[in-house]
GROMACS .gro file of C-alpha atoms in nm:
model
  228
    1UNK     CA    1  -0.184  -2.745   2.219
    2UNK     CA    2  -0.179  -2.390   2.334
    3UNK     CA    3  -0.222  -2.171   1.974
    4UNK     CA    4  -0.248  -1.836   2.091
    5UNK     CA    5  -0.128  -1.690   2.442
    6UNK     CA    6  -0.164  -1.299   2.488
    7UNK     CA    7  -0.003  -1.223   2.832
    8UNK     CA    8  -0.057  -0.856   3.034
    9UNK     CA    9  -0.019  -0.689   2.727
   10UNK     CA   10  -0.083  -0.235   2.771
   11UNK     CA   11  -0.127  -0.107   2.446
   12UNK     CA   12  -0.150   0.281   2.368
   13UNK     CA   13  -0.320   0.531   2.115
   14UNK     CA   14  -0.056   0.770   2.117
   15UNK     CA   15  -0.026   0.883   2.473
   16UNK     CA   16  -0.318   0.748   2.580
   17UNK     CA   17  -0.338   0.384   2.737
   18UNK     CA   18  -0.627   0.183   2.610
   19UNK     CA   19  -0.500  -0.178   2.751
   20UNK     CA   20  -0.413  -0.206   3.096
   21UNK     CA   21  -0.356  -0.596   3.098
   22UNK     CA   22  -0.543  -0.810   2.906
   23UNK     CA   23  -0.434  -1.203   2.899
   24UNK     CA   24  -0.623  -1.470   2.742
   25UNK     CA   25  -0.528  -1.788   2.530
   26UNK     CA   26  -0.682  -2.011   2.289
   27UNK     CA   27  -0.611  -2.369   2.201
   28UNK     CA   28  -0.650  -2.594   1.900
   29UNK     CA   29  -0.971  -2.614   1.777
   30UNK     CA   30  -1.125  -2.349   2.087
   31UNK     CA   31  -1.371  -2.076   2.048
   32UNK     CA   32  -1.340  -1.804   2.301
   33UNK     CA   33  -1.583  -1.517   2.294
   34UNK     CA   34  -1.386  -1.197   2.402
   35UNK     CA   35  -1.668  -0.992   2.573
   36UNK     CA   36  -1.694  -0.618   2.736
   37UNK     CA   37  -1.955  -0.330   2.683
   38UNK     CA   38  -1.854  -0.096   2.410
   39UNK     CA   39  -1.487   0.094   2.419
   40UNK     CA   40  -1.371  -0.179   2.710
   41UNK     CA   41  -1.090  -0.271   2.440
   42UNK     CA   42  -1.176  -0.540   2.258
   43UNK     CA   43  -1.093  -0.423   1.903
   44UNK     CA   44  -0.808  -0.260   2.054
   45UNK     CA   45  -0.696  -0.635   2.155
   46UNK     CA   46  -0.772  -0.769   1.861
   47UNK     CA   47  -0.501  -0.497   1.685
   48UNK     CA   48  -0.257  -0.595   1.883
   49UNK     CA   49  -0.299  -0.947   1.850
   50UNK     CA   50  -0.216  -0.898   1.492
   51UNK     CA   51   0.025  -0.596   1.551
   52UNK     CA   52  -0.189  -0.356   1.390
   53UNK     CA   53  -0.156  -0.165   1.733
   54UNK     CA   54   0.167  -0.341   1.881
   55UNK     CA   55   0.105  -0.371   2.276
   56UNK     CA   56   0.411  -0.132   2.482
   57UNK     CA   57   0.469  -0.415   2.689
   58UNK     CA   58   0.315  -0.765   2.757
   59UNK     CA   59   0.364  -1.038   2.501
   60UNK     CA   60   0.200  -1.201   2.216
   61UNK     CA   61   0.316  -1.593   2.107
   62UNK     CA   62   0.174  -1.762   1.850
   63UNK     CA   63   0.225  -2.151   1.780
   64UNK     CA   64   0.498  -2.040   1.999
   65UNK     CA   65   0.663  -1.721   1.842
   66UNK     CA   66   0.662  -1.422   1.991
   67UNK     CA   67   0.517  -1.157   1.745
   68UNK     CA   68   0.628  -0.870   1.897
   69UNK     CA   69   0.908  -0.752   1.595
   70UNK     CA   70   0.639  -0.887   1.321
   71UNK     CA   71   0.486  -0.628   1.094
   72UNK     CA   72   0.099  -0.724   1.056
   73UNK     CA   73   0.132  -0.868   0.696
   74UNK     CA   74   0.380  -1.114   0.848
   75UNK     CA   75   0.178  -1.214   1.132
   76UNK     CA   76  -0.133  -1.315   0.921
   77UNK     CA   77   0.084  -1.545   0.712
   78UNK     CA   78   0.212  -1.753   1.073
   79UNK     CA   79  -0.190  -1.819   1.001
   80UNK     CA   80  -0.426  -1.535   1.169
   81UNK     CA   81  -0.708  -1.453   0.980
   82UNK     CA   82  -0.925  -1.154   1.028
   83UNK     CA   83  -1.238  -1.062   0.999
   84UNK     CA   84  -1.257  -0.695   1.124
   85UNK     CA   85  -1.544  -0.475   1.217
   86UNK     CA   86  -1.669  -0.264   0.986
   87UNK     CA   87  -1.613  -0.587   0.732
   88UNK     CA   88  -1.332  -0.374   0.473
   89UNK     CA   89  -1.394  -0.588   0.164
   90UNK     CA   90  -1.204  -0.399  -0.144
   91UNK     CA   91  -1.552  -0.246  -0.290
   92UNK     CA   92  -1.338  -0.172  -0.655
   93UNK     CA   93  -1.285  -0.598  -0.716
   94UNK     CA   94  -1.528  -0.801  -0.764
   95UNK     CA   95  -1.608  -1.094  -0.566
   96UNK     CA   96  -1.413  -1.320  -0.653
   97UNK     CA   97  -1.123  -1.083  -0.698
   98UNK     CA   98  -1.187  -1.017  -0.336
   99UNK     CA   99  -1.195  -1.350  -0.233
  100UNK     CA  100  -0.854  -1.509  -0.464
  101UNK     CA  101  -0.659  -1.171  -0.367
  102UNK     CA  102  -0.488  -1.307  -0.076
  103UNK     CA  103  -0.567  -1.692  -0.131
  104UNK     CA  104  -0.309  -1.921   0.014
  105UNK     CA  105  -0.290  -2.311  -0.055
  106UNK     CA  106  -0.496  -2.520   0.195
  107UNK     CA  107  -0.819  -2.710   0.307
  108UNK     CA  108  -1.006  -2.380   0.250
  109UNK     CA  109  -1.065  -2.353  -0.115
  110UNK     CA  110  -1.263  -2.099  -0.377
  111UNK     CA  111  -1.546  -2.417  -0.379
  112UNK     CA  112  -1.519  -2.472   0.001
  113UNK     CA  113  -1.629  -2.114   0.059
  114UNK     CA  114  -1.887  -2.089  -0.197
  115UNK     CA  115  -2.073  -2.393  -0.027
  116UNK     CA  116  -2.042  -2.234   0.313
  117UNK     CA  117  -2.168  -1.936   0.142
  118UNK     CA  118  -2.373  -1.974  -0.169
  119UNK     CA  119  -2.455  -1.592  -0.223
  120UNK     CA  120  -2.111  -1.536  -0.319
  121UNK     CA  121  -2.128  -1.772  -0.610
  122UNK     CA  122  -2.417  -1.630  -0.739
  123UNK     CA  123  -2.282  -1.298  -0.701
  124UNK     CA  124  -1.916  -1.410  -0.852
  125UNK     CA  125  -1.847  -1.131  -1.082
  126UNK     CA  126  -2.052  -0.838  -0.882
  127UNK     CA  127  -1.812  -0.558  -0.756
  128UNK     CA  128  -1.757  -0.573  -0.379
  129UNK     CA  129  -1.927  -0.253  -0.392
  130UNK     CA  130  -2.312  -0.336  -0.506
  131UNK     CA  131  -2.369  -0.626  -0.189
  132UNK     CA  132  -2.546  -0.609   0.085
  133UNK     CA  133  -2.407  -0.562   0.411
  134UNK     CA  134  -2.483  -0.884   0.494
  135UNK     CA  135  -2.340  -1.037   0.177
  136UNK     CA  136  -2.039  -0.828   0.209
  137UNK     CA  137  -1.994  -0.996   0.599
  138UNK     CA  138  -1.984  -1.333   0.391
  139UNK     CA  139  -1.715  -1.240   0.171
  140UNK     CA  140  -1.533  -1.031   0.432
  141UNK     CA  141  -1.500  -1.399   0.629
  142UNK     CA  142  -1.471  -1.601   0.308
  143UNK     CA  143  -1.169  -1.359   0.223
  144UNK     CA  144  -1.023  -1.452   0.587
  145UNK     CA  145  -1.088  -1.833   0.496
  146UNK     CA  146  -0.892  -1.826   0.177
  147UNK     CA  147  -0.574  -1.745   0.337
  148UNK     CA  148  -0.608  -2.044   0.535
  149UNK     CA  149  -0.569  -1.962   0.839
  150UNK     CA  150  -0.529  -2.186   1.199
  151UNK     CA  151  -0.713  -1.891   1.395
  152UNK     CA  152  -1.020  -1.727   1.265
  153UNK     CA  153  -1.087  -1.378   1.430
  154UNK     CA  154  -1.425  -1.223   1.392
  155UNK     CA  155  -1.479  -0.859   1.534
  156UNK     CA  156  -1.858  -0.797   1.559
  157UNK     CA  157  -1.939  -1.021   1.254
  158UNK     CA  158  -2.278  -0.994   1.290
  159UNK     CA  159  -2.372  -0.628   1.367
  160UNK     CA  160  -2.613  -0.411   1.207
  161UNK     CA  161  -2.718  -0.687   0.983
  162UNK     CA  162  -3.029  -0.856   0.923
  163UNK     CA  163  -3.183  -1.176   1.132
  164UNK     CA  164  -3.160  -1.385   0.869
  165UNK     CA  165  -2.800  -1.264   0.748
  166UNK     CA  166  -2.721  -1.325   1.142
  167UNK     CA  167  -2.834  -1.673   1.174
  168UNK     CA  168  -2.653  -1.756   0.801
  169UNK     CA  169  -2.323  -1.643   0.962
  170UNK     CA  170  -2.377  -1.842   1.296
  171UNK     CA  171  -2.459  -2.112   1.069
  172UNK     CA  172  -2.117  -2.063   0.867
  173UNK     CA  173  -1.930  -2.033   1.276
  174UNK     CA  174  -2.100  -2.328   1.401
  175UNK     CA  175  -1.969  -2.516   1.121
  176UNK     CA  176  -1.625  -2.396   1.141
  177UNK     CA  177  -1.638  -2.501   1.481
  178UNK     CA  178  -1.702  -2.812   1.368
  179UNK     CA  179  -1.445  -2.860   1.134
  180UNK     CA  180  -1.188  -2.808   1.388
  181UNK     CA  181  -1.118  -2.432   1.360
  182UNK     CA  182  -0.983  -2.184   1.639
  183UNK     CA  183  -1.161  -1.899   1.654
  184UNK     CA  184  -1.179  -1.587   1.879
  185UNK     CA  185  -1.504  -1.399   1.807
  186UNK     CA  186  -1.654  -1.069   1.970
  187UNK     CA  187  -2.020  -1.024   1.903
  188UNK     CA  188  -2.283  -0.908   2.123
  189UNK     CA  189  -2.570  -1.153   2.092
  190UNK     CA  190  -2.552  -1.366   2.424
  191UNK     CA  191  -2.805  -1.646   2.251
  192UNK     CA  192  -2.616  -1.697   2.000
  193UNK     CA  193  -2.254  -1.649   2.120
  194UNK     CA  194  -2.302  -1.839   2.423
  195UNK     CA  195  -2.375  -2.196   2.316
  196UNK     CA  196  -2.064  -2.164   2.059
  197UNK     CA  197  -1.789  -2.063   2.270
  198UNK     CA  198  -1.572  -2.303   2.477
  199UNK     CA  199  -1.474  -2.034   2.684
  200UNK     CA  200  -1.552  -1.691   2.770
  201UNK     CA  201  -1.309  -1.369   2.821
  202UNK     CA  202  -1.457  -1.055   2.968
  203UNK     CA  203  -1.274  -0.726   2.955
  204UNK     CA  204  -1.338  -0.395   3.137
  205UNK     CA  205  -1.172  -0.102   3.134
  206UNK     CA  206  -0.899  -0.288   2.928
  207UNK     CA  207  -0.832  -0.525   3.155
  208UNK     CA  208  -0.925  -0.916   3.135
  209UNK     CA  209  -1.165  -0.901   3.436
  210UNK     CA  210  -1.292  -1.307   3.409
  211UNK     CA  211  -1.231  -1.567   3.195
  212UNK     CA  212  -1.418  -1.855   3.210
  213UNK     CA  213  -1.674  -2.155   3.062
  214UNK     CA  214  -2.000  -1.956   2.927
  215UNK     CA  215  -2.215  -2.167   3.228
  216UNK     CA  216  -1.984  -1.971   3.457
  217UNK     CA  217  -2.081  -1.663   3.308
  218UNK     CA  218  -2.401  -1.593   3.588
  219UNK     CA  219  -2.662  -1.316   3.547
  220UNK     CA  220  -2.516  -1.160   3.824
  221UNK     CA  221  -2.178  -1.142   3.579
  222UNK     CA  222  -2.317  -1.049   3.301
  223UNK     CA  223  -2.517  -0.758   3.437
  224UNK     CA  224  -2.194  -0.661   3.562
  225UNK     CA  225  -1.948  -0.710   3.305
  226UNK     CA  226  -2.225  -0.685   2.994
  227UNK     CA  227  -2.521  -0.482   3.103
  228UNK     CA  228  -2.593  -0.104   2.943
   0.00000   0.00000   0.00000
C-alpha cells in the first residue's frame, strides 16, 4: 500500500523557487534514502512534505489525503514523524519531558524507546540542554517515536556526530526497519545508507533526477548526482 506519494511539487522561499519538481513515494514498511549534494532541496522537500513550506503547486497525499489545506501540526497527527536537522529538542525540559510532550497512544512506548536507546534512561531527569549532541539525536528521534507515527523522517540524523553515536543510531534505523516502519531518511554516509534503503531518490537542482534500487545507484551515478 502506497503511504506517501509527493507528485511534481515547486515550492518557493518567498520569490525564489527552490523545488522545480520533485516526485517520489514510499510504501508500507519502505525506506527510501532521498539523496542530492548540499542545497539540491532535500530539507526543502522534507518541509513541504509536512507543510512547513507548503509546495505552490504539485501535490502531497498521505494514506490517501491530500495535505495541501493541512497546517503542519495537523499533518503530523495523520502520523508523520520528524526528525529534523539540526535535532530541535526543547533544551528547557528535561528528558523525559521532551520525550512524553507530544506522546500519542501506540506500539511506541516511554519503555520501547528507552530500550532502543538506553542513554536516555539514564539521563531521565537531565535537561535537554546538558546532552551530547549525540544523545540529544537519540531523544530528538525518540521524541518522533512517541507520537507514533506510520512514517519516520530523519533529516541528516547522523551529522556532525561521533562514530560511535553514528553506528548507535544506524543500529536504532536498522531496527526500525525491522519492525515494519516507513521511513524516508537523508544522510550522507553511502556505507551506511545504502544497505538500509529499499530504494533510492536523487535530487538536483530541486528536481527528482533518478529514483531507483541502491544496486542501481552506479559509480558513474553517484559521482554525478553525489560527488563534491
Amino acid at each position: 500500500m502506497m503511504l506517501l506519494d509527493v507528485k511534481d511539487i515547486a515550492t518557493f522561499y518567498g520569490a525564489s523557487q527552490a523545488l522545480f519538481g520533485v516526485n517520489l513515494h514510499i510504501a508500507e514498511g519502505e525506506v527510501v534514502a532521498l539523496m542530492g549534494r548540499n542545497g539540491m532541496g532535500k530539507s526543502t522537500t522534507i518541509k513541504s512534505i509536512c507543510n512547513l513550506m507548503p509546495p505552490k503547486s504539485g501535490e502531497v497525499r498521505f494514506d490517501g489525503a491530500t495535505t495541501g489545506r493541512l497546517p503542519p501540526h495537523k499533518v503530523a497527527r495523520l502520523g508523520i514523524g520528524l526528525v529534523p536537522e539540526g535535532r530541535r529538542c526543547f533544551p528547557n525540559l528535561t528528558v523525559y519531558e521532551n520525550l512524553v510532550a507530544a506522546a500519542r497512544p501506540g506500539r511506541w512506548t516511554l519503555e520501547r524507546v528507552n530500550d532502543l536507546f538506553p542513554r536516555l534512561a539514564e539521563r531521565r531527569d537531565q535537561m535537554a540542554r546538558s546532552l551530547s549532541g549525540g544523545e540529544q539525536q537519540m531523544l530528538a528521534v525518540g521524541r518522533a517515536l512517541m507520537t507514533n507515527p506510520r512514517l519516520l523522517i530523519l533529516d541528516e540524523a547522523t551529522e556532525g556526530l561521533a562514530p560511535v553515536i553514528r553506528q548507535d543510531i544506524w543500529r536504532a534505523i536498522r531496527t526500525l526497519k525491522g519492525d515494519g516502519l516507513s521511513i524516508l531518511v537523508v544522510d550522507k554516509t553511502l556505507s551506511e545508507l545504502l544497505p538500509v534503503a529499499d530504494r533510492c531518490v536523487v535530487l538536483e537542482n530541486g528536481k527528482t533526477v533518478w529514483a531507483g534500487p541502491p544496486d542501481g545507484l552506479t559509480p558513474d551515478l553517484q559521482d554525478r548526482y553525489l560527488g563534491v
